[in-house]
Amino acid sequence: MPVQIVLDEMKGHCSFVPLAVVGYCFTRSGLLQPLWSALEINMKVYNHTPEAKLQDVVVAIMAGCRSLAQVNTRLRPERALAAAWQRSCFAEQSNLAQTLDALNRQHIDQLRAGHLALSKQHSQLHHHDWHQPLLLDIDATSLLASKRAEGSRKGWVSGKRNKYCRHVIRFTLAGYHESLLSLLYPGDGHAYEYCKAALKQLLRHWPWSKGQRRQIIIRSDAELGTDANVSYILWKGFQVLMKGYSGRRTQAWVKRTPDASWQVDPQRPNRWAAPAPIRLRLGRRLDAYLLRWYNAKQQLDHATLLSTLPLPVFDLWNVYDGRGATEVEIRSDKSGGLKLHLRRKHSFTALEAWIVLTDVAHNLLAWLHPWMLAGSAFEGFGPKRIVHDLFPIPGRVVFEDKRLCQVVLLKSHPYADEMRLCLQRLLNTFDLD
């Protein structure tokens, strides 16, 4: 008997059941409304409003689509997922691309204002005790671009010279894993040239008081640690924990430092530190230390660590090493879960929209930890594992009069039983059970 191959609607089937429940909670509760409240896009509307299409882009990012082209094959067939996000169906990928291309500078400012309004409602900063320090990481990364793309210039991309790229300066709340702001700049400059302008824009979005700034520790690697940048950060009233930019000055200081000045780390005997032989004068009290360690090639490396914190040098070094978590998040958003490095648009503003919407998706995933994943086996999962391991659990979602009445997870999936409890916790959080 020949094998029969037929087409079927498979009503209720969903390849992303957890993402469907997340979308149901977000849209039914109106959580995303602040994001679109300031947006005014004058476009012809046929089947999908501009706000609905931008929401589709956020869903595409959270579903792990490598590009907008994957929307047609990965999202468009998912009618149950679309219904959970209050959509009859997801827009076609060309419509999404045209919407991004139609955005101008004013629209980007409105979208950033919406992201700010959303963050101020749900950011975990609301629960921060301002008597305790807060780590704010500044990180620079580069995105490859075509030669003719707007704002694309030859620059430095992760060890590669003379590649056409654009730069992104990103501010991340360490510990809370939230992205406060990501800004796009042309690729022909160095990242340190954009640090001051980026910090000014951050302070327009988040006008912290002087008392709050004294509790905020700005942490960054040597790429942004020029004297001018450090002096500006100190002038604005922040604490500093950064590596110095000048490698030549570091080597000169190393030559002037006697062997007796080097102290060995009691916890890690392959690391040494010494006070800098000269005190830097950058407007406020600032301690400078020389660091020495063996790199992966078993060669001695040196760096300068700048700090305003009253801690022993090896404690400062350990706090600085926590920057690795931010770099992991950047890599996760680029090459991992959110695939930012694959977002290439000719229009500079279209790529900015991609970046803002990626920040939105990043923060939504971060907020899922207290709302849904806290206390579960998935509590330590980052964006990459949430997108690739948790959201693609198949099953069925059943609606009655647009109300979610049943969620079925594939029993044989190894995460199904634990995810059932997490989804119930999420529904309880939004009081939608």
PDB file of N, CA and C in Angstrom, residues 349-395:
ATOM      1  N   THR A 349      19.011  53.835   9.884  1.00  0.00           N
ATOM      2  CA  THR A 349      17.908  53.866  10.849  1.00  0.00           C
ATOM      3  C   THR A 349      17.204  52.519  10.941  1.00  0.00           C
ATOM      4  N   ALA A 350      17.147  51.771   9.831  1.00  0.00           N
ATOM      5  CA  ALA A 350      16.534  50.440   9.885  1.00  0.00           C
ATOM      6  C   ALA A 350      17.328  49.522  10.811  1.00  0.00           C
ATOM      7  N   LEU A 351      18.664  49.610  10.729  1.00  0.00           N
ATOM      8  CA  LEU A 351      19.482  48.789  11.626  1.00  0.00           C
ATOM      9  C   LEU A 351      19.331  49.260  13.068  1.00  0.00           C
ATOM     10  N   GLU A 352      19.203  50.580  13.277  1.00  0.00           N
ATOM     11  CA  GLU A 352      18.957  51.075  14.637  1.00  0.00           C
ATOM     12  C   GLU A 352      17.669  50.493  15.198  1.00  0.00           C
ATOM     13  N   ALA A 353      16.630  50.414  14.353  1.00  0.00           N
ATOM     14  CA  ALA A 353      15.369  49.816  14.808  1.00  0.00           C
ATOM     15  C   ALA A 353      15.581  48.364  15.204  1.00  0.00           C
ATOM     16  N   TRP A 354      16.345  47.621  14.407  1.00  0.00           N
ATOM     17  CA  TRP A 354      16.684  46.234  14.749  1.00  0.00           C
ATOM     18  C   TRP A 354      17.312  46.182  16.144  1.00  0.00           C
ATOM     19  N   ILE A 355      18.260  47.097  16.398  1.00  0.00           N
ATOM     20  CA  ILE A 355      18.994  47.076  17.654  1.00  0.00           C
ATOM     21  C   ILE A 355      18.070  47.402  18.821  1.00  0.00           C
ATOM     22  N   VAL A 356      17.192  48.412  18.648  1.00  0.00           N
ATOM     23  CA  VAL A 356      16.252  48.755  19.727  1.00  0.00           C
ATOM     24  C   VAL A 356      15.326  47.578  20.002  1.00  0.00           C
ATOM     25  N   LEU A 357      14.807  46.949  18.961  1.00  0.00           N
ATOM     26  CA  LEU A 357      13.896  45.817  19.147  1.00  0.00           C
ATOM     27  C   LEU A 357      14.625  44.609  19.735  1.00  0.00           C
ATOM     28  N   THR A 358      15.905  44.467  19.415  1.00  0.00           N
ATOM     29  CA  THR A 358      16.700  43.406  20.048  1.00  0.00           C
ATOM     30  C   THR A 358      16.868  43.686  21.537  1.00  0.00           C
ATOM     31  N   ASP A 359      17.066  44.962  21.904  1.00  0.00           N
ATOM     32  CA  ASP A 359      17.117  45.324  23.324  1.00  0.00           C
ATOM     33  C   ASP A 359      15.801  44.993  24.018  1.00  0.00           C
ATOM     34  N   VAL A 360      14.690  45.272  23.331  1.00  0.00           N
ATOM     35  CA  VAL A 360      13.371  44.949  23.896  1.00  0.00           C
ATOM     36  C   VAL A 360      13.268  43.446  24.149  1.00  0.00           C
ATOM     37  N   ALA A 361      13.633  42.645  23.135  1.00  0.00           N
ATOM     38  CA  ALA A 361      13.574  41.190  23.292  1.00  0.00           C
ATOM     39  C   ALA A 361      14.509  40.725  24.403  1.00  0.00           C
ATOM     40  N   HIS A 362      15.701  41.303  24.469  1.00  0.00           N
ATOM     41  CA  HIS A 362      16.665  40.942  25.520  1.00  0.00           C
ATOM     42  C   HIS A 362      16.073  41.191  26.904  1.00  0.00           C
ATOM     43  N   ASN A 363      15.451  42.354  27.090  1.00  0.00           N
ATOM     44  CA  ASN A 363      14.898  42.688  28.406  1.00  0.00           C
ATOM     45  C   ASN A 363      13.678  41.844  28.743  1.00  0.00           C
ATOM     46  N   LEU A 364      12.846  41.548  27.751  1.00  0.00           N
ATOM     47  CA  LEU A 364      11.697  40.680  28.001  1.00  0.00           C
ATOM     48  C   LEU A 364      12.169  39.314  28.498  1.00  0.00           C
ATOM     49  N   LEU A 365      13.245  38.806  27.905  1.00  0.00           N
ATOM     50  CA  LEU A 365      13.798  37.528  28.358  1.00  0.00           C
ATOM     51  C   LEU A 365      14.370  37.656  29.766  1.00  0.00           C
ATOM     52  N   ALA A 366      15.001  38.808  30.065  1.00  0.00           N
ATOM     53  CA  ALA A 366      15.544  39.012  31.414  1.00  0.00           C
ATOM     54  C   ALA A 366      14.432  39.073  32.447  1.00  0.00           C
ATOM     55  N   TRP A 367      13.324  39.724  32.102  1.00  0.00           N
ATOM     56  CA  TRP A 367      12.214  39.854  33.055  1.00  0.00           C
ATOM     57  C   TRP A 367      11.480  38.537  33.261  1.00  0.00           C
ATOM     58  N   LEU A 368      11.625  37.602  32.317  1.00  0.00           N
ATOM     59  CA  LEU A 368      10.995  36.292  32.496  1.00  0.00           C
ATOM     60  C   LEU A 368      11.592  35.530  33.677  1.00  0.00           C
ATOM     61  N   HIS A 369      12.812  35.870  34.067  1.00  0.00           N
ATOM     62  CA  HIS A 369      13.423  35.150  35.193  1.00  0.00           C
ATOM     63  C   HIS A 369      12.624  35.340  36.478  1.00  0.00           C
ATOM     64  N   PRO A 370      12.337  36.573  36.918  1.00  0.00           N
ATOM     65  CA  PRO A 370      11.519  36.689  38.135  1.00  0.00           C
ATOM     66  C   PRO A 370      10.063  36.319  37.916  1.00  0.00           C
ATOM     67  N   TRP A 371       9.543  36.497  36.713  1.00  0.00           N
ATOM     68  CA  TRP A 371       8.133  36.232  36.460  1.00  0.00           C
ATOM     69  C   TRP A 371       7.829  34.744  36.251  1.00  0.00           C
ATOM     70  N   MET A 372       8.823  33.990  35.790  1.00  0.00           N
ATOM     71  CA  MET A 372       8.511  32.644  35.292  1.00  0.00           C
ATOM     72  C   MET A 372       9.548  31.591  35.693  1.00  0.00           C
ATOM     73  N   LEU A 373      10.842  31.923  35.653  1.00  0.00           N
ATOM     74  CA  LEU A 373      11.889  30.914  35.775  1.00  0.00           C
ATOM     75  C   LEU A 373      12.519  30.834  37.156  1.00  0.00           C
ATOM     76  N   ALA A 374      12.244  31.791  38.029  1.00  0.00           N
ATOM     77  CA  ALA A 374      12.865  31.798  39.362  1.00  0.00           C
ATOM     78  C   ALA A 374      12.512  30.525  40.131  1.00  0.00           C
ATOM     79  N   GLY A 375      13.522  29.907  40.704  1.00  0.00           N
ATOM     80  CA  GLY A 375      13.306  28.702  41.490  1.00  0.00           C
ATOM     81  C   GLY A 375      13.189  27.431  40.682  1.00  0.00           C
ATOM     82  N   SER A 376      13.270  27.532  39.361  1.00  0.00           N
ATOM     83  CA  SER A 376      13.152  26.341  38.519  1.00  0.00           C
ATOM     84  C   SER A 376      14.532  25.873  38.081  1.00  0.00           C
ATOM     85  N   ALA A 377      14.553  24.750  37.380  1.00  0.00           N
ATOM     86  CA  ALA A 377      15.818  24.243  36.850  1.00  0.00           C
ATOM     87  C   ALA A 377      16.367  25.129  35.742  1.00  0.00           C
ATOM     88  N   PHE A 378      15.540  26.060  35.240  1.00  0.00           N
ATOM     89  CA  PHE A 378      15.947  26.942  34.147  1.00  0.00           C
ATOM     90  C   PHE A 378      16.395  28.320  34.648  1.00  0.00           C
ATOM     91  N   GLU A 379      16.532  28.486  35.945  1.00  0.00           N
ATOM     92  CA  GLU A 379      16.811  29.802  36.513  1.00  0.00           C
ATOM     93  C   GLU A 379      18.117  30.381  35.981  1.00  0.00           C
ATOM     94  N   GLY A 380      19.094  29.544  35.706  1.00  0.00           N
ATOM     95  CA  GLY A 380      20.384  30.023  35.225  1.00  0.00           C
ATOM     96  C   GLY A 380      20.480  30.137  33.717  1.00  0.00           C
ATOM     97  N   PHE A 381      19.402  29.890  33.000  1.00  0.00           N
ATOM     98  CA  PHE A 381      19.446  29.946  31.535  1.00  0.00           C
ATOM     99  C   PHE A 381      19.551  31.397  31.066  1.00  0.00           C
ATOM    100  N   GLY A 382      20.430  31.633  30.098  1.00  0.00           N
ATOM    101  CA  GLY A 382      20.543  32.941  29.473  1.00  0.00           C
ATOM    102  C   GLY A 382      19.693  33.016  28.222  1.00  0.00           C
ATOM    103  N   PRO A 383      19.775  34.140  27.481  1.00  0.00           N
ATOM    104  CA  PRO A 383      18.945  34.306  26.276  1.00  0.00           C
ATOM    105  C   PRO A 383      19.098  33.175  25.265  1.00  0.00           C
ATOM    106  N   LYS A 384      20.316  32.694  25.080  1.00  0.00           N
ATOM    107  CA  LYS A 384      20.537  31.657  24.063  1.00  0.00           C
ATOM    108  C   LYS A 384      19.774  30.378  24.393  1.00  0.00           C
ATOM    109  N   ARG A 385      19.858  29.925  25.632  1.00  0.00           N
ATOM    110  CA  ARG A 385      19.197  28.670  25.995  1.00  0.00           C
ATOM    111  C   ARG A 385      17.680  28.834  26.079  1.00  0.00           C
ATOM    112  N   ILE A 386      17.225  30.029  26.484  1.00  0.00           N
ATOM    113  CA  ILE A 386      15.778  30.258  26.507  1.00  0.00           C
ATOM    114  C   ILE A 386      15.212  30.182  25.102  1.00  0.00           C
ATOM    115  N   VAL A 387      15.888  30.862  24.151  1.00  0.00           N
ATOM    116  CA  VAL A 387      15.396  30.909  22.780  1.00  0.00           C
ATOM    117  C   VAL A 387      15.485  29.543  22.104  1.00  0.00           C
ATOM    118  N   HIS A 388      16.597  28.838  22.305  1.00  0.00           N
ATOM    119  CA  HIS A 388      16.828  27.603  21.545  1.00  0.00           C
ATOM    120  C   HIS A 388      16.379  26.335  22.259  1.00  0.00           C
ATOM    121  N   ASP A 389      16.295  26.357  23.598  1.00  0.00           N
ATOM    122  CA  ASP A 389      15.957  25.131  24.323  1.00  0.00           C
ATOM    123  C   ASP A 389      14.566  25.164  24.956  1.00  0.00           C
ATOM    124  N   LEU A 390      14.128  26.343  25.433  1.00  0.00           N
ATOM    125  CA  LEU A 390      12.857  26.410  26.160  1.00  0.00           C
ATOM    126  C   LEU A 390      11.678  26.774  25.258  1.00  0.00           C
ATOM    127  N   PHE A 391      11.822  27.815  24.452  1.00  0.00           N
ATOM    128  CA  PHE A 391      10.680  28.255  23.639  1.00  0.00           C
ATOM    129  C   PHE A 391      10.241  27.225  22.594  1.00  0.00           C
ATOM    130  N   PRO A 392      11.149  26.470  21.962  1.00  0.00           N
ATOM    131  CA  PRO A 392      10.697  25.540  20.904  1.00  0.00           C
ATOM    132  C   PRO A 392      10.183  24.199  21.434  1.00  0.00           C
ATOM    133  N   ILE A 393       9.437  24.195  22.536  1.00  0.00           N
ATOM    134  CA  ILE A 393       8.798  22.962  22.991  1.00  0.00           C
ATOM    135  C   ILE A 393       7.459  22.852  22.267  1.00  0.00           C
ATOM    136  N   PRO A 394       7.243  21.792  21.493  1.00  0.00           N
ATOM    137  CA  PRO A 394       6.003  21.689  20.705  1.00  0.00           C
ATOM    138  C   PRO A 394       4.823  21.223  21.548  1.00  0.00           C
ATOM    139  N   GLY A 395       3.646  21.382  20.992  1.00  0.00           N
ATOM    140  CA  GLY A 395       2.421  20.953  21.650  1.00  0.00           C
ATOM    141  C   GLY A 395       1.215  21.603  21.012  1.00  0.00           C
TER     142      GLY A 395
END
